[in-house]
Structure formats: structure tokens, C-alpha cells
Coordinates of C-alpha atoms and ligand atoms in Angstrom, one line a residue:
X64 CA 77.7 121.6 154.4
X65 CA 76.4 124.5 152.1
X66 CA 79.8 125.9 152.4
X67 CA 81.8 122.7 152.1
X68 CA 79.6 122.2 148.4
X69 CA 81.1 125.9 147.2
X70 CA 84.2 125.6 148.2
X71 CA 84.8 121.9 146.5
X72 CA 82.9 124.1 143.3
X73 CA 85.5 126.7 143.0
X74 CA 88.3 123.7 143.1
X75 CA 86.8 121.9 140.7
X76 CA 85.8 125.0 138.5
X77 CA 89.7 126.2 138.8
X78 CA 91.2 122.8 138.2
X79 CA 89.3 122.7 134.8
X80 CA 89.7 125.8 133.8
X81 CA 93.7 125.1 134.2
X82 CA 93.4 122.1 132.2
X83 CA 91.2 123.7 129.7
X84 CA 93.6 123.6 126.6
X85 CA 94.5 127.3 125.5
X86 CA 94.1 128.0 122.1
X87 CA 97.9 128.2 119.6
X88 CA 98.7 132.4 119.9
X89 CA 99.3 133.9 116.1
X90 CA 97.4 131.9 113.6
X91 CA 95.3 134.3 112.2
X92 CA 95.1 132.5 108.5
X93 CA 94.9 128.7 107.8
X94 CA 95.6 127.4 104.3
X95 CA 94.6 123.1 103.7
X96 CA 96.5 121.6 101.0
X97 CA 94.1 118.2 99.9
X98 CA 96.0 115.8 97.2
X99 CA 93.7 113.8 96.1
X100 CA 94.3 110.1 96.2
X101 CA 98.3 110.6 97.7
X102 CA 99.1 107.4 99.8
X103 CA 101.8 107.6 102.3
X104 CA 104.3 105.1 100.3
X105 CA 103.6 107.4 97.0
X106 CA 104.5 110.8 98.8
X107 CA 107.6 109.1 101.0
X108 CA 108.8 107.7 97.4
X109 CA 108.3 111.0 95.3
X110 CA 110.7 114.3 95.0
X111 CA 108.6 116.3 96.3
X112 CA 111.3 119.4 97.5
X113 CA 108.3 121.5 98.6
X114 CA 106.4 119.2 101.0
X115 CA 109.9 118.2 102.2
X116 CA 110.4 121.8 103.2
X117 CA 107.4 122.5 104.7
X118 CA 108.1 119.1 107.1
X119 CA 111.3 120.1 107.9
X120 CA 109.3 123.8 108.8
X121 CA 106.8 121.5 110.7
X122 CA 105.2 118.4 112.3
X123 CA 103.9 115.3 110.3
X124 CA 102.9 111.8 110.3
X125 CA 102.1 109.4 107.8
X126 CA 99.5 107.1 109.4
X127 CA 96.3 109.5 109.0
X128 CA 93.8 106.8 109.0
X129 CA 91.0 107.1 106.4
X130 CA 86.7 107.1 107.3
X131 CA 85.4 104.2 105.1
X132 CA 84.7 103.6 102.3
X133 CA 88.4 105.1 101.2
X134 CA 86.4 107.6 98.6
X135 CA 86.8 110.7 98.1
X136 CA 83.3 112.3 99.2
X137 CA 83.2 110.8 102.6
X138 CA 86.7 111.3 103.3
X139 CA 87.2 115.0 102.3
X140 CA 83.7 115.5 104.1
X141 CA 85.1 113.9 107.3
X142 CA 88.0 117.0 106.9
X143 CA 85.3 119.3 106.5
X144 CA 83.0 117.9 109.1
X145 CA 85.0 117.0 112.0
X146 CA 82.7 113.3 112.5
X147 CA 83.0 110.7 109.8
X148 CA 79.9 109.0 107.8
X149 CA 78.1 107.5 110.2
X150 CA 77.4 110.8 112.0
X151 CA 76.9 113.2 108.8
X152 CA 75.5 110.5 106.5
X153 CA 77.9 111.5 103.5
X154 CA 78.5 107.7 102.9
X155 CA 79.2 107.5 99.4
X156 CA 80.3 109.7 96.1
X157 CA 76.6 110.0 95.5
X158 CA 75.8 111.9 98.5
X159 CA 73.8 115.6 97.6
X160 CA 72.5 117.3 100.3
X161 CA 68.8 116.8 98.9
X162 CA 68.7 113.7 98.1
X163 CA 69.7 111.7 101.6
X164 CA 68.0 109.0 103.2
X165 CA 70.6 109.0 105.6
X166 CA 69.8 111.8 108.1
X167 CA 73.2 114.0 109.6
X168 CA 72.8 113.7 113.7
X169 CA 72.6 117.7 113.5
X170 CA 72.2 119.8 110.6
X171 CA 71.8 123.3 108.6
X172 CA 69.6 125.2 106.9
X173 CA 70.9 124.0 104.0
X174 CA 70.6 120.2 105.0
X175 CA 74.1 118.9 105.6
X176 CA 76.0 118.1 108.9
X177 CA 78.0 121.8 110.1
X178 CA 81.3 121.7 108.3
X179 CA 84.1 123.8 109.5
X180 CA 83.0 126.6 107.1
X181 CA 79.8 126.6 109.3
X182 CA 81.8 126.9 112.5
X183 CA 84.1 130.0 111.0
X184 CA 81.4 131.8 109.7
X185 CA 79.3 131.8 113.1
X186 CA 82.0 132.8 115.4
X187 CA 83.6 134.9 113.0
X188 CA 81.3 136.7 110.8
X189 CA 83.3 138.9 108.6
X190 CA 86.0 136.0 107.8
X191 CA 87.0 135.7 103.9
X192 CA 86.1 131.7 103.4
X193 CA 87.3 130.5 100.1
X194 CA 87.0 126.8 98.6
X195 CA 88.8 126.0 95.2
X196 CA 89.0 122.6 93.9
X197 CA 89.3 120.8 91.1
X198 CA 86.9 118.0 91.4
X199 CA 83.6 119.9 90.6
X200 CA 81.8 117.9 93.2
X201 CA 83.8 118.5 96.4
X202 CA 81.4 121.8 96.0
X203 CA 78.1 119.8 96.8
X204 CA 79.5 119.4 100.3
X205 CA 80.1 123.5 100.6
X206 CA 77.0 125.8 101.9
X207 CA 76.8 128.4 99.4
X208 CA 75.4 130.7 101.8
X209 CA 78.5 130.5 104.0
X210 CA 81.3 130.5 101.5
X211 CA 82.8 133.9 100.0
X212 CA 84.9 131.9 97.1
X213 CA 83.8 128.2 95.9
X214 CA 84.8 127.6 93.0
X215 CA 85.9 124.8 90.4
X216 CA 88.4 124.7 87.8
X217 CA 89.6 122.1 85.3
X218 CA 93.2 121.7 85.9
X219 CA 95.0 121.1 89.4
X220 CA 97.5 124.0 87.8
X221 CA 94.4 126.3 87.1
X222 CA 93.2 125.0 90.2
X223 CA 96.7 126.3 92.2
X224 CA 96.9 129.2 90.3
X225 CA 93.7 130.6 90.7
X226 CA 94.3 129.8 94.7
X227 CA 97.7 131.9 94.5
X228 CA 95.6 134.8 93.1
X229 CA 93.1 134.7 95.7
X230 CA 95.3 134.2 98.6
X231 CA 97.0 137.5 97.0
X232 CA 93.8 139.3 96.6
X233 CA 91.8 138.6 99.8
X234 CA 94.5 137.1 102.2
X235 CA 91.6 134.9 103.2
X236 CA 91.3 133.5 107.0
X237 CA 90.7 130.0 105.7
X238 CA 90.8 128.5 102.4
X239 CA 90.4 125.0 101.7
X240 CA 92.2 123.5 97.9
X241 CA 91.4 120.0 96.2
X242 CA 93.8 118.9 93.6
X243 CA 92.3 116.0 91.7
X244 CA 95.1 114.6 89.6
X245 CA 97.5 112.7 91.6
X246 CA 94.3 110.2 91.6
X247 CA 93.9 110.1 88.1
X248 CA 97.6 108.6 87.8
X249 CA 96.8 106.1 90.5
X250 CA 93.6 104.8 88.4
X251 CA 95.3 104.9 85.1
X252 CA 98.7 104.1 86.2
X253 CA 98.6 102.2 88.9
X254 CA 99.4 103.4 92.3
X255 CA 103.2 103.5 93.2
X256 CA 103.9 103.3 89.3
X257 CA 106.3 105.5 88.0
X258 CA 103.1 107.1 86.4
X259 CA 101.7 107.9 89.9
X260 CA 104.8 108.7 91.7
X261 CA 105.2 111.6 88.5
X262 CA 102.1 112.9 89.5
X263 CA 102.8 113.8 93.3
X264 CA 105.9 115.4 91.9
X265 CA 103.4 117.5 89.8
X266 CA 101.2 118.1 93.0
X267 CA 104.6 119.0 94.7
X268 CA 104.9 122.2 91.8
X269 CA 101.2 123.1 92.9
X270 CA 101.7 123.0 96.0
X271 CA 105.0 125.7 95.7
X272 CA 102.7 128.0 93.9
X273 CA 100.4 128.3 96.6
X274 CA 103.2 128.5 99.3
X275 CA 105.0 131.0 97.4
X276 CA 101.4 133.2 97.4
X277 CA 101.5 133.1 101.2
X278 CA 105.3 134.2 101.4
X279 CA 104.1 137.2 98.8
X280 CA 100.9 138.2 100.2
X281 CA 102.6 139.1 103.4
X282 CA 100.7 136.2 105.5
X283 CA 103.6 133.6 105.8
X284 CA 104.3 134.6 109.4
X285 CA 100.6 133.8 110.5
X286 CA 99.2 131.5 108.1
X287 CA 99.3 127.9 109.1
X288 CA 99.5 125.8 105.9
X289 CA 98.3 121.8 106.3
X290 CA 99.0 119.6 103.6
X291 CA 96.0 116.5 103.5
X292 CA 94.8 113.7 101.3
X293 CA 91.6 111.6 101.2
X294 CA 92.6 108.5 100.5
X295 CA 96.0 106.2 99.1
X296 CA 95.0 103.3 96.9
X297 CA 96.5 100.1 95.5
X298 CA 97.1 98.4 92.0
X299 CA 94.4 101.1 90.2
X300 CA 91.8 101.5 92.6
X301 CA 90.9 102.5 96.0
X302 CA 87.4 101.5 97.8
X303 CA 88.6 99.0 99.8
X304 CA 90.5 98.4 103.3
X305 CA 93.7 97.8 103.1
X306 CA 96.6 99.8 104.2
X307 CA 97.9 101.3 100.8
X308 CA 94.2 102.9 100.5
X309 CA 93.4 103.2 104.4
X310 CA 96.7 105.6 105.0
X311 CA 97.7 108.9 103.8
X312 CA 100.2 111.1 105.1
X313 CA 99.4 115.0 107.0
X314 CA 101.9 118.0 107.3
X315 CA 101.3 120.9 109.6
X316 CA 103.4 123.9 108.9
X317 CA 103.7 127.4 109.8
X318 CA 102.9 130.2 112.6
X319 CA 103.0 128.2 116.0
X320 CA 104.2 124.7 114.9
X321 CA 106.8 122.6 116.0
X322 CA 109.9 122.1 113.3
X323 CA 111.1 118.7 112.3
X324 CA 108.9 117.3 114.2
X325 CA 107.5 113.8 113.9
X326 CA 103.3 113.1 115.5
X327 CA 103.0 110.8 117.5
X328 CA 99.3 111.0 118.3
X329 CA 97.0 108.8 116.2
X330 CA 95.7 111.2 113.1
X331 CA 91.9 110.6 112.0
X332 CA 90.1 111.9 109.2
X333 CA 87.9 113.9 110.7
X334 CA 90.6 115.5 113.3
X335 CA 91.4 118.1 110.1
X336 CA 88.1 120.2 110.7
X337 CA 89.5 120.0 114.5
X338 CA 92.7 121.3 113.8
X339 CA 91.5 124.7 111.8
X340 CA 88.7 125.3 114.6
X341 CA 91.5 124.9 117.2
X342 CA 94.4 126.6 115.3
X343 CA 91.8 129.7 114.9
X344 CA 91.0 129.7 118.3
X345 CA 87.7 128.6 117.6
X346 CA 84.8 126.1 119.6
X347 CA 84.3 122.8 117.9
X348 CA 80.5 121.8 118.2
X349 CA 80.1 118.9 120.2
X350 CA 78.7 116.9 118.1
X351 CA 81.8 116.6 116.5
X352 CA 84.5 113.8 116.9
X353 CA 87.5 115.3 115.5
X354 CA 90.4 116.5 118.0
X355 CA 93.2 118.7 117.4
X356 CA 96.4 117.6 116.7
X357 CA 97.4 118.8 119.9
X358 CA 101.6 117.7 119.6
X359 CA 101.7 119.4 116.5
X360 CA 101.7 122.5 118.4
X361 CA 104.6 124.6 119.9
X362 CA 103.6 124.0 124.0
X363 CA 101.5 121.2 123.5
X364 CA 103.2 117.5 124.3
X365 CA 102.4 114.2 123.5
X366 CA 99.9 112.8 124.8
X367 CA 100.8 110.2 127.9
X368 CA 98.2 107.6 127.4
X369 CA 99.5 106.3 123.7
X370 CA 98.9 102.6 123.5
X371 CA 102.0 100.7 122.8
X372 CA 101.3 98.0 120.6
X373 CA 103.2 95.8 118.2
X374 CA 104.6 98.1 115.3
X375 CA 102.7 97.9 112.2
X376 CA 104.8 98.3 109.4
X377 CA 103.7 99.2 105.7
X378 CA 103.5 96.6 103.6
X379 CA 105.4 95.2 100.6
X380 CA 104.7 97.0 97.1
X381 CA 103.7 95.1 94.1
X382 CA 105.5 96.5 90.9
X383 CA 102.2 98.1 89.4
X384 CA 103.7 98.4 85.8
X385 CA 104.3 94.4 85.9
X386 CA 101.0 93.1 87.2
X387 CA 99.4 92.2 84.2
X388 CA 98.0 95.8 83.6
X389 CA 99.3 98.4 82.6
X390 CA 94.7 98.2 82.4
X391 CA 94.4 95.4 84.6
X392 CA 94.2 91.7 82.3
X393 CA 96.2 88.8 82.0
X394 CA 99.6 87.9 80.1
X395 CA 98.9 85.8 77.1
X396 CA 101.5 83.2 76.4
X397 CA 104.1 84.5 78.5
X398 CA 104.9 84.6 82.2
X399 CA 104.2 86.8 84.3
X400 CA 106.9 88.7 85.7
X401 CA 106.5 89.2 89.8
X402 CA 108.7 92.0 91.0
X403 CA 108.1 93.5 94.8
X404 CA 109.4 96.5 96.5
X405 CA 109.8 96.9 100.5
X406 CA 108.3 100.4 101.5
X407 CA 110.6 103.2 101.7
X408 CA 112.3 103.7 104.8
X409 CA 111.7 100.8 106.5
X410 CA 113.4 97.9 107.8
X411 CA 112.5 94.4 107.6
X412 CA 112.3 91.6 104.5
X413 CA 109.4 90.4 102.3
X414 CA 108.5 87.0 103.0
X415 CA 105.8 85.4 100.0
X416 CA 103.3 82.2 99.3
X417 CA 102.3 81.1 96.2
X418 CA 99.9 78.8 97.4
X419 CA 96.9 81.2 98.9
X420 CA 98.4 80.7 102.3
X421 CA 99.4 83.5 104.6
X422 CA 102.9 84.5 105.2
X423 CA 104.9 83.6 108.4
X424 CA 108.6 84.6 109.5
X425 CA 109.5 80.7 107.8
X426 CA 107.8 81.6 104.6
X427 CA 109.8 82.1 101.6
X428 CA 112.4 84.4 101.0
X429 CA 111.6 87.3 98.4
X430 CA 115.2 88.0 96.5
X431 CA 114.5 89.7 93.3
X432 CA 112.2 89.7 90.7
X433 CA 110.5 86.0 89.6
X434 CA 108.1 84.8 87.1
X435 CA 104.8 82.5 87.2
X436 CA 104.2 80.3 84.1
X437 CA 100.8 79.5 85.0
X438 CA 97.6 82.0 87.0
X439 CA 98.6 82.3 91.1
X440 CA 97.9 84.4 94.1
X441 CA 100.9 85.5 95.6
X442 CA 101.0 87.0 99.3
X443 CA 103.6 89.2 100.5
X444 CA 104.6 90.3 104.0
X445 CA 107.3 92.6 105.3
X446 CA 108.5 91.3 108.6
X447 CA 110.9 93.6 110.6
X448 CA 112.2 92.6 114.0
X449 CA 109.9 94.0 116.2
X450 CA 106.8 94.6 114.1
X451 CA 105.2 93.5 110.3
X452 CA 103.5 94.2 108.0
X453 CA 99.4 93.4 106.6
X454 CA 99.5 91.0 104.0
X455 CA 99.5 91.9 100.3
X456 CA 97.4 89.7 98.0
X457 CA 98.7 90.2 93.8
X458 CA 96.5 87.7 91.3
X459 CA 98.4 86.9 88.7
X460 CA 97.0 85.5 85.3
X461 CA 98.6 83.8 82.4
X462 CA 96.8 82.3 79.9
X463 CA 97.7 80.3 77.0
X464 CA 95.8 81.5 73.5
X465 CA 96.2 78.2 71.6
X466 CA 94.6 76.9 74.2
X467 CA 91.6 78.8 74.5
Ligands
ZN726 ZN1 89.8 107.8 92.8

């Protein structure tokens, strides 16, 4: 019986071990790219020649869904962290690591959940770790005592080129970049204005900067560059949970990843810390949730048990530079002008209510650009054949001044 026990040991042992998921050969440097507040529709709707490039030299998707609230602290913490709120307790902007109520499940010295920095560090001592961002508090979620570089500059130019120098210098083994601006335009703007839309081409010219520092320090040929955002947003926010702030696109590129190659595997927030454990061959804690992007990888396939579901489609765009902004407010005595945009490269039409109801495939036709003499809600759907869209919900108000 003793011997039965052993033997059905070893069997199992060996059978897991085969399984066991080796780790991508090569990457010896991983460079993350984070665009703050680039939604999927704003970076499949911008020129952006040098994200392009680094697709087409990779694997990408553009349904990386978002930990809530869609904020920037949570959500780049959740890259960092590998686990999402709930688990490290970074709920909110106003998260410092001495001032929580809510306690991480597991933490450091320094009082924050372990963050991929953490994880580098331990299993690789003499690694050259370098943050640079340009939102000055993405450093509250970075252990000092961990980090060789973390540092915060005022442009996302500055911000780039200050990353290009380093990468030059040190040829660091991980290095993590925010750029902050690409947000900005989406507050001030409107997201998916022209405004916006200018300032992921901006982010785009960044970006080249710090690609071209890879290709000049030597590194290109086993660095693997990802290129991240924390959250999308709609009209001139984000904080909510619809789809325009909930989804944001992810590129993989470089040393040991597929080309041209589209993920099929459901991305989360938190999988980012995941992938840069797994791409340098390093052990994820367990208290972490995040999994590597496994497809992404040269050798690795998709994985079989993919639920197939009705398609959800993006939805319908409101024209941000004609709904009643540019600042948000009303028309006064004029109509408002209602003009909607499918999402790029999809196929379907945009069906809309004026009345507060919800959209169906009998709703009304949207043709071109309309006007509203008086304040309504209008709801807007994109229905394709096999899948649609969430709904869309634009206020519109018009007041009349000699009325008032
Ligand atoms: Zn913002």
C-alpha cells in the first residue's frame, strides 16, 4: 500500500512539474509605458506611428478591464501590486501609506501591500529599479527603500527624457514611467475631442524617445517594452463605470513576444505586475491575483477554456466639442447640436431615444448630426449583428435667457 502511495507521488509530482509553466527565455530588461488616462477608442482613433510599431512588433488587446473606482491611484497600484483594492486597500487618490484604515491582506516594512518592486528586489538583489513619473504622487505607492531611481518631473517630455537618459546610463532591469498629460486633455477637452485625441499623439512622441533609448543603449534585443494605461474616461471625467472609462488598451513588445498578434485572454489591471514577475522569470507571491499574459508569449497558446459570450461592442461616441461644454453647461438660446460617432473599427449602427428609454434594434435610426430645441437625455447604442454595444446616456440642456 506504502509503495502504491509513492509511486502515485512521483506521478503526480512529474505531471505538475510538466505543467508547471516555464518562464519566457531572454528578457533580461522590462520597460512599462503608463499613459495616463488613454481609453481604447482615444488610442485606436489617434496617429500614434510608434505604438503602431511596437503592435505590429507584438501582442495587444484593447479590453484591459480597469479595478474600481477608474482613478488613477488604485489603478496604477493594481499594475504595481498584482491584487486590486480590495486586497491592498489603495481605494482612492487619497491613499498614503500611513494614513490607512484599510489594512493591505499582507504588507512591508514600510506599510503597503508588496508591489512588483518588492518582488524584484527580493529575488534579485543587485537589480537597477527605476520609477519616473510625472504625477508626483504615483511616488507615494513606491518603497523608497527598494527603488534605485524614483523620481518626479513636471513635464511628460521631461518626464520621457529623463527616462531615455537613465535607460542609457544604467540599462536598468525594470523601470516603470507615468506620463500624466494625455489626462489633462481628457478633463479639459473632453475625452475623444480633438483636444484629447492631440494629446495621445503627443504621448505617441514620448513614447519614441524612450523606445529609441532602448535601441541605443544596446538593450532592444532583451528588453520587453509594455505599453499601459490606468484608466479611459468619458465627456471630461472618469470615476465612474462605464465602458469609455472601464477599458484601456495594453501592448507587449519585444524579446520573446509574438508579432501582430491579437490577445485573446481577458487582460485585468492587476495582471501587469504578473507579467514583469513572469517575463523576468520571477515568483509571484501568492497573495497576489494577477496572472501573466500567458498568449502574449512566443510558446504559450491561448487558453482553451475562454467563455464565449455575446460580443460586446464599444459603444457610440458623443461629439465632446458639441455637448454643451467645451466646460460642461448649457446652450443659452440656441439648440443644441447632437452629433455621434460609431467607435473605430467596428461594425454595426447607432440606434438613439430621446425619451430616457433604452435603445432596442427598432429604436431610431442615428443618420447624421441633429439638434434639440429644448433640455433631453439622449441614449445611444451601437448594434452590430452578432453583438452591441452598452448604452450611452448625453444630457443635453438648452435654456432660454429671456425666460429666466
Ligand atoms: Zn484624471
Amino acid at each position: 500500500m506504502k509503495n502504491v502511495w509513492i509511486i502515485t507521488a512521483c506521478i503526480l509530482l512529474a505531471g505538475c512539474c510538466r505543467e508547471d509553466h516555464p518562464f519566457p527565455a531572454g528578457i533580461q530588461h522590462v520597460v512599462v509605458i503608463g499613459i495616463d488616462g488613454m481609453s481604447s477608442q482615444g488610442f485606436i482613433e489617434a496617429k500614434t506611428p510608434c505604438m503602431d510599431s511596437l503592435m505590429r512588433n507584438g501582442a495587444y488587446s484593447y479590453t484591459v478591464r480597469c479595478v474600481l473606482p477608474t482613478v488613477s491611484k488604485p489603478n496604477w497600484n493594481a499594475m504595481l501590486c498584482g491584487a486590486g483594492p480590495d486586497i491592498t486597500g489603495v481605494t482612492s487618490n487619497g491613499w498614503y501609506r500611513d494614513l490607512q484604515v484599510f489594512p493591505p491582506v499582507v504588507m512591508t516594512g514600510n506599510h503597503s501591500f508588496p508591489t512588483i518592486f518588492d518582488i524584484v528586489r527580493e529575488q534579485k538583489p543587485a537589480a537597477e529599479l527605476g520609477s519616473l513619473y510625472q504625477w508626483g504622487d504615483f511616488g507615494s505607492m513606491l518603497d523608497e527603500d527598494v527603488m534605485n531611481l524614483s523620481e518626479t518631473y513636471p513635464t511628460a517630455l521631461e518626464t520621457a527624457e529623463k527616462t531615455a537618459a537613465y535607460i542609457l546610463e544604467k540599462r536598468p532591469d525594470f523601470v516603470f514611467i507615468q506620463l500624466d498629460e494625455v489626462d489633462g486633455y481628457g478633463h479639459s477637452d473632453g475625452h475623444m475631442s480633438s483636444g484629447y485625441l492631440k494629446g495621445i499623439e503627443e504621448a505617441d512622441m514620448q513614447v519614441r524617445i524612450i523606445v529609441d533609448a532602448v535601441r541605443d543603449a544596446g538593450i532592444a534585443e532583451s528588453t520587453l517594452i509594455m505599453i499601459v494605461s490606468d484608466h479611459g474616461g468619458i465627456f471630461h471625467k472618469h470615476g465612474d463605470n462605464t465602458y469609455e472609462e472601464l477599458t484601456t488598451p495594453i501592448i507587449f513588445s519585444g524579446k520573446g513576444i509574438k508579432k501582430d498578434y491579437a490577445i485573446r485572454q481577458q487582460i485585468y489591471r492587476y495582471d501587469v505586475a504578473a507579467d514583469v514577475a513572469f517575463a523576468l522569470g520571477l515568483q509571484a507571491p501568492q497573495q497576489w491575483i494577477g496572472r501573466p499574459t500567458l498568449p502574449a508569449y512566443e510558446g504559450f497558446d491561448e487558453p482553451t477554456n475562454l467563455w464565449q459570450g455575446v460580443e460586446l461592442l464599444p459603444p457610440p461616441v458623443f461629439h465632446t466639442e458639441t455637448y454643451n461644454p467645451p466646460h460642461g453647461g448649457v446652450s443659452v438660446d440656441r439648440p443644441a447640436e447632437v452629433k455621434i460617432k460609431k467607435p473605430a473599427g467596428v461594425d454595426g449602427v447607432i440606434r438613439y431615444t430621446v425619451d430616457e428609454s433604452v435603445p432596442t434594434r427598432e429604436s431610431a435610426l442615428y443618420e447624421g448630426a441633429f439638434t434639440v430645441e429644448k433640455s433631453t437625455v439622449i441614449r445611444a447604442k451601437l448594434f452590430g449583428e452578432k453583438g452591441e454595444s452598452p448604452v450611452v446616456t448625453a444630457e443635453y440642456k438648452v435654456e432660454n435667457s429671456k425666460t429666466k
